Amino acid sequence: MRIRNRATALTSATAIAAGVLFTAVAAAPAQAYSPNPTTYITRQVTDNCPCTYGDLIDGTYFQKDVGGTAVKIMGTVGKPSNIVGKVEFHPQGEKLWIYDTKNDGDALYVRVEYTIDGSLRSTDMYKAPGTPKEIDVRTVDLNLPEGTFVTVLWYDDADGDDLIAVGRGRA
């Protein structure tokens, strides 16, 4: 191969590689946390509730639900007071609460897995609405049978490729 052809081939290969790299970077989620937030998981058997857990968002209040186990997951970046979001599973009423507490262009995504009649099932992927409010909240009624074991999965992306935390409870 002549030097001129080698230079052309090298330039073309470099341009293609740069294009692939740019496409991969452009497809990444906006403002995805890297590293992932530090998470704090609280589980609470709700037989003897009401139970209250303070936090800098709005606190957490679990109602009595005999046989239930509530879950609270909080995520922080940097110092513990810099809360970027929290997820709560409330056995009473089988409610999932999703809080996005930073208007930073990123969202937290949550899915719940559970087993009914020996079959593993999964909810849709949920997230808090992206509004200009300081704190966005979404509540989802899971409508699960009493006693159902649940796994709450918190992701940093809508595709479920970047798992941040897992919490387990019982409806």
PDB file of C-alpha atoms in Angstrom:
ATOM      1  CA  MET A   1       0.000   0.000   0.000  1.00  0.00           C
ATOM      2  CA  ARG A   2       1.346   3.410  -0.812  1.00  0.00           C
ATOM      3  CA  ILE A   3       2.002   5.889   1.993  1.00  0.00           C
ATOM      4  CA  ARG A   4      -0.768   8.132   0.675  1.00  0.00           C
ATOM      5  CA  ASN A   5      -3.315   5.275   0.773  1.00  0.00           C
ATOM      6  CA  ARG A   6      -2.174   4.268   4.281  1.00  0.00           C
ATOM      7  CA  ALA A   7      -2.650   7.834   5.506  1.00  0.00           C
ATOM      8  CA  THR A   8      -6.125   7.944   3.953  1.00  0.00           C
ATOM      9  CA  ALA A   9      -7.040   4.594   5.499  1.00  0.00           C
ATOM     10  CA  LEU A  10      -5.718   5.678   8.907  1.00  0.00           C
ATOM     11  CA  THR A  11      -7.645   8.949   8.741  1.00  0.00           C
ATOM     12  CA  SER A  12     -10.842   7.112   7.760  1.00  0.00           C
ATOM     13  CA  ALA A  13     -10.429   4.563  10.556  1.00  0.00           C
ATOM     14  CA  THR A  14      -9.825   7.341  13.081  1.00  0.00           C
ATOM     15  CA  ALA A  15     -12.936   9.199  11.913  1.00  0.00           C
ATOM     16  CA  ILE A  16     -15.072   6.057  12.173  1.00  0.00           C
ATOM     17  CA  ALA A  17     -13.753   5.297  15.668  1.00  0.00           C
ATOM     18  CA  ALA A  18     -14.420   8.874  16.773  1.00  0.00           C
ATOM     19  CA  GLY A  19     -17.948   8.660  15.376  1.00  0.00           C
ATOM     20  CA  VAL A  20     -18.650   5.419  17.247  1.00  0.00           C
ATOM     21  CA  LEU A  21     -17.266   6.915  20.467  1.00  0.00           C
ATOM     22  CA  PHE A  22     -19.354  10.079  20.051  1.00  0.00           C
ATOM     23  CA  THR A  23     -22.493   8.017  19.419  1.00  0.00           C
ATOM     24  CA  ALA A  24     -21.868   5.928  22.546  1.00  0.00           C
ATOM     25  CA  VAL A  25     -21.342   9.037  24.683  1.00  0.00           C
ATOM     26  CA  ALA A  26     -24.344  10.824  23.180  1.00  0.00           C
ATOM     27  CA  ALA A  27     -26.577   7.828  23.926  1.00  0.00           C
ATOM     28  CA  ALA A  28     -25.642   7.785  27.631  1.00  0.00           C
ATOM     29  CA  PRO A  29     -28.314   9.046  30.035  1.00  0.00           C
ATOM     30  CA  ALA A  30     -28.067  12.712  30.907  1.00  0.00           C
ATOM     31  CA  GLN A  31     -26.430  13.365  34.255  1.00  0.00           C
ATOM     32  CA  ALA A  32     -26.294   9.684  35.236  1.00  0.00           C
ATOM     33  CA  TYR A  33     -24.625   9.397  38.613  1.00  0.00           C
ATOM     34  CA  SER A  34     -21.140   7.975  38.487  1.00  0.00           C
ATOM     35  CA  PRO A  35     -20.330   6.535  40.862  1.00  0.00           C
ATOM     36  CA  ASN A  36     -23.828   5.555  41.917  1.00  0.00           C
ATOM     37  CA  PRO A  37     -25.353   7.273  44.943  1.00  0.00           C
ATOM     38  CA  THR A  38     -24.606   5.862  48.370  1.00  0.00           C
ATOM     39  CA  THR A  39     -27.757   4.117  49.570  1.00  0.00           C
ATOM     40  CA  TYR A  40     -29.242   3.592  53.003  1.00  0.00           C
ATOM     41  CA  ILE A  41     -31.856   0.853  53.302  1.00  0.00           C
ATOM     42  CA  THR A  42     -34.313   0.554  56.186  1.00  0.00           C
ATOM     43  CA  ARG A  43     -36.652  -2.417  56.601  1.00  0.00           C
ATOM     44  CA  GLN A  44     -39.470  -2.280  59.134  1.00  0.00           C
ATOM     45  CA  VAL A  45     -41.811  -5.066  60.196  1.00  0.00           C
ATOM     46  CA  THR A  46     -45.122  -3.235  60.434  1.00  0.00           C
ATOM     47  CA  ASP A  47     -46.905  -5.501  62.980  1.00  0.00           C
ATOM     48  CA  ASN A  48     -46.467  -2.905  65.748  1.00  0.00           C
ATOM     49  CA  CYS A  49     -46.501   0.321  63.753  1.00  0.00           C
ATOM     50  CA  PRO A  50     -47.301   3.201  63.286  1.00  0.00           C
ATOM     51  CA  CYS A  51     -43.576   3.853  62.817  1.00  0.00           C
ATOM     52  CA  THR A  52     -41.884   7.114  61.905  1.00  0.00           C
ATOM     53  CA  TYR A  53     -38.442   7.584  60.361  1.00  0.00           C
ATOM     54  CA  GLY A  54     -37.107  11.079  59.910  1.00  0.00           C
ATOM     55  CA  ASP A  55     -35.304  12.290  56.833  1.00  0.00           C
ATOM     56  CA  LEU A  56     -34.605  15.661  55.244  1.00  0.00           C
ATOM     57  CA  ILE A  57     -37.278  15.168  52.566  1.00  0.00           C
ATOM     58  CA  ASP A  58     -40.603  14.691  54.379  1.00  0.00           C
ATOM     59  CA  GLY A  59     -40.018  11.958  56.925  1.00  0.00           C
ATOM     60  CA  THR A  60     -41.473   8.493  56.542  1.00  0.00           C
ATOM     61  CA  TYR A  61     -44.555   7.107  58.251  1.00  0.00           C
ATOM     62  CA  PHE A  62     -45.430   3.423  57.994  1.00  0.00           C
ATOM     63  CA  GLN A  63     -48.907   2.333  59.087  1.00  0.00           C
ATOM     64  CA  LYS A  64     -49.705  -0.887  60.906  1.00  0.00           C
ATOM     65  CA  ASP A  65     -50.024  -3.881  58.588  1.00  0.00           C
ATOM     66  CA  VAL A  66     -49.719  -7.225  60.373  1.00  0.00           C
ATOM     67  CA  GLY A  67     -47.359  -9.512  58.461  1.00  0.00           C
ATOM     68  CA  GLY A  68     -45.980  -6.668  56.347  1.00  0.00           C
ATOM     69  CA  THR A  69     -42.419  -5.444  55.957  1.00  0.00           C
ATOM     70  CA  ALA A  70     -41.868  -1.878  54.764  1.00  0.00           C
ATOM     71  CA  VAL A  71     -38.798  -0.723  52.860  1.00  0.00           C
ATOM     72  CA  LYS A  72     -37.174   2.698  52.613  1.00  0.00           C
ATOM     73  CA  ILE A  73     -34.171   3.355  50.355  1.00  0.00           C
ATOM     74  CA  MET A  74     -32.453   6.747  50.372  1.00  0.00           C
ATOM     75  CA  GLY A  75     -29.688   7.759  48.008  1.00  0.00           C
ATOM     76  CA  THR A  76     -27.088  10.447  48.631  1.00  0.00           C
ATOM     77  CA  VAL A  77     -24.191  11.905  46.662  1.00  0.00           C
ATOM     78  CA  GLY A  78     -21.216  13.269  48.528  1.00  0.00           C
ATOM     79  CA  LYS A  79     -22.290  14.118  52.043  1.00  0.00           C
ATOM     80  CA  PRO A  80     -25.239  12.234  53.641  1.00  0.00           C
ATOM     81  CA  SER A  81     -27.409  15.364  53.678  1.00  0.00           C
ATOM     82  CA  ASN A  82     -27.252  15.638  49.855  1.00  0.00           C
ATOM     83  CA  ILE A  83     -30.225  13.344  49.183  1.00  0.00           C
ATOM     84  CA  VAL A  84     -30.920  12.791  45.486  1.00  0.00           C
ATOM     85  CA  GLY A  85     -33.920  10.531  45.951  1.00  0.00           C
ATOM     86  CA  LYS A  86     -35.751   7.968  47.988  1.00  0.00           C
ATOM     87  CA  VAL A  87     -38.042   5.026  47.373  1.00  0.00           C
ATOM     88  CA  GLU A  88     -40.521   3.581  49.872  1.00  0.00           C
ATOM     89  CA  PHE A  89     -42.647   0.459  49.817  1.00  0.00           C
ATOM     90  CA  HIS A  90     -45.612   0.668  52.197  1.00  0.00           C
ATOM     91  CA  PRO A  91     -47.314  -2.695  52.919  1.00  0.00           C
ATOM     92  CA  GLN A  92     -50.511  -0.970  54.039  1.00  0.00           C
ATOM     93  CA  GLY A  93     -52.256  -0.530  50.696  1.00  0.00           C
ATOM     94  CA  GLU A  94     -49.235  -1.929  48.792  1.00  0.00           C
ATOM     95  CA  LYS A  95     -48.007   1.523  47.766  1.00  0.00           C
ATOM     96  CA  LEU A  96     -44.713   2.426  46.137  1.00  0.00           C
ATOM     97  CA  TRP A  97     -43.518   5.994  46.704  1.00  0.00           C
ATOM     98  CA  ILE A  98     -40.787   7.458  44.474  1.00  0.00           C
ATOM     99  CA  TYR A  99     -39.136  10.772  45.334  1.00  0.00           C
ATOM    100  CA  ASP A 100     -36.748  12.658  43.037  1.00  0.00           C
ATOM    101  CA  THR A 101     -35.263  15.405  45.174  1.00  0.00           C
ATOM    102  CA  LYS A 102     -32.844  17.106  42.780  1.00  0.00           C
ATOM    103  CA  ASN A 103     -33.596  19.020  39.596  1.00  0.00           C
ATOM    104  CA  ASP A 104     -30.354  17.801  38.056  1.00  0.00           C
ATOM    105  CA  GLY A 105     -31.502  16.290  34.762  1.00  0.00           C
ATOM    106  CA  ASP A 106     -31.284  12.760  36.160  1.00  0.00           C
ATOM    107  CA  ALA A 107     -34.149  10.554  37.276  1.00  0.00           C
ATOM    108  CA  LEU A 108     -34.390   7.478  39.419  1.00  0.00           C
ATOM    109  CA  TYR A 109     -36.226   4.524  37.987  1.00  0.00           C
ATOM    110  CA  VAL A 110     -37.946   1.843  40.054  1.00  0.00           C
ATOM    111  CA  ARG A 111     -39.369  -1.568  39.270  1.00  0.00           C
ATOM    112  CA  VAL A 112     -40.915  -4.079  41.664  1.00  0.00           C
ATOM    113  CA  GLU A 113     -40.591  -7.831  41.261  1.00  0.00           C
ATOM    114  CA  TYR A 114     -42.862 -10.276  43.100  1.00  0.00           C
ATOM    115  CA  THR A 115     -43.990 -13.884  42.939  1.00  0.00           C
ATOM    116  CA  ILE A 116     -47.622 -14.990  42.713  1.00  0.00           C
ATOM    117  CA  ASP A 117     -48.596 -18.660  42.339  1.00  0.00           C
ATOM    118  CA  GLY A 118     -44.941 -19.577  41.815  1.00  0.00           C
ATOM    119  CA  SER A 119     -44.572 -17.164  38.901  1.00  0.00           C
ATOM    120  CA  LEU A 120     -42.065 -14.275  39.023  1.00  0.00           C
ATOM    121  CA  ARG A 121     -43.665 -11.061  37.830  1.00  0.00           C
ATOM    122  CA  SER A 122     -42.459  -7.525  37.353  1.00  0.00           C
ATOM    123  CA  THR A 123     -44.098  -4.121  37.242  1.00  0.00           C
ATOM    124  CA  ASP A 124     -43.416  -1.497  34.626  1.00  0.00           C
ATOM    125  CA  MET A 125     -40.480   0.827  35.219  1.00  0.00           C
ATOM    126  CA  TYR A 126     -41.681   3.859  37.199  1.00  0.00           C
ATOM    127  CA  LYS A 127     -40.149   7.255  37.906  1.00  0.00           C
ATOM    128  CA  ALA A 128     -41.196  10.484  39.551  1.00  0.00           C
ATOM    129  CA  PRO A 129     -42.526  13.110  37.153  1.00  0.00           C
ATOM    130  CA  GLY A 130     -39.858  15.521  35.953  1.00  0.00           C
ATOM    131  CA  THR A 131     -41.214  18.931  36.919  1.00  0.00           C
ATOM    132  CA  PRO A 132     -39.580  22.195  37.986  1.00  0.00           C
ATOM    133  CA  LYS A 133     -40.659  21.476  41.586  1.00  0.00           C
ATOM    134  CA  GLU A 134     -37.925  21.005  44.172  1.00  0.00           C
ATOM    135  CA  ILE A 135     -39.250  17.522  44.999  1.00  0.00           C
ATOM    136  CA  ASP A 136     -41.127  15.311  42.549  1.00  0.00           C
ATOM    137  CA  VAL A 137     -43.217  12.467  43.971  1.00  0.00           C
ATOM    138  CA  ARG A 138     -45.018   9.573  42.345  1.00  0.00           C
ATOM    139  CA  THR A 139     -47.205   7.082  44.188  1.00  0.00           C
ATOM    140  CA  VAL A 140     -48.039   3.747  42.569  1.00  0.00           C
ATOM    141  CA  ASP A 141     -50.771   1.413  43.844  1.00  0.00           C
ATOM    142  CA  LEU A 142     -49.285  -2.052  43.334  1.00  0.00           C
ATOM    143  CA  ASN A 143     -52.487  -3.861  44.376  1.00  0.00           C
ATOM    144  CA  LEU A 144     -50.675  -7.020  45.511  1.00  0.00           C
ATOM    145  CA  PRO A 145     -52.158  -9.866  47.561  1.00  0.00           C
ATOM    146  CA  GLU A 146     -51.408  -9.804  51.296  1.00  0.00           C
ATOM    147  CA  GLY A 147     -48.231 -11.672  52.164  1.00  0.00           C
ATOM    148  CA  THR A 148     -46.607 -11.237  48.754  1.00  0.00           C
ATOM    149  CA  PHE A 149     -42.834 -10.859  48.958  1.00  0.00           C
ATOM    150  CA  VAL A 150     -41.572  -7.890  46.942  1.00  0.00           C
ATOM    151  CA  THR A 151     -38.180  -6.829  45.669  1.00  0.00           C
ATOM    152  CA  VAL A 152     -37.778  -3.103  45.025  1.00  0.00           C
ATOM    153  CA  LEU A 153     -35.130  -2.375  42.387  1.00  0.00           C
ATOM    154  CA  TRP A 154     -33.772   1.183  42.016  1.00  0.00           C
ATOM    155  CA  TYR A 155     -31.977   2.006  38.753  1.00  0.00           C
ATOM    156  CA  ASP A 156     -30.149   5.019  37.359  1.00  0.00           C
ATOM    157  CA  ASP A 157     -31.489   4.381  33.850  1.00  0.00           C
ATOM    158  CA  ALA A 158     -34.796   3.568  32.199  1.00  0.00           C
ATOM    159  CA  ASP A 159     -33.426   0.388  30.601  1.00  0.00           C
ATOM    160  CA  GLY A 160     -32.574  -1.164  33.971  1.00  0.00           C
ATOM    161  CA  ASP A 161     -28.876  -1.527  33.151  1.00  0.00           C
ATOM    162  CA  ASP A 162     -27.482   0.512  36.077  1.00  0.00           C
ATOM    163  CA  LEU A 163     -28.765  -0.983  39.342  1.00  0.00           C
ATOM    164  CA  ILE A 164     -28.294   1.297  42.354  1.00  0.00           C
ATOM    165  CA  ALA A 165     -30.023  -0.552  45.194  1.00  0.00           C
ATOM    166  CA  VAL A 166     -32.289  -3.469  46.089  1.00  0.00           C
ATOM    167  CA  GLY A 167     -34.705  -3.613  49.024  1.00  0.00           C
ATOM    168  CA  ARG A 168     -36.964  -6.467  50.032  1.00  0.00           C
ATOM    169  CA  GLY A 169     -40.305  -6.296  51.803  1.00  0.00           C
ATOM    170  CA  ARG A 170     -43.638  -8.023  52.189  1.00  0.00           C
ATOM    171  CA  ALA A 171     -47.130  -6.817  51.352  1.00  0.00           C
TER     172      ALA A 171
END
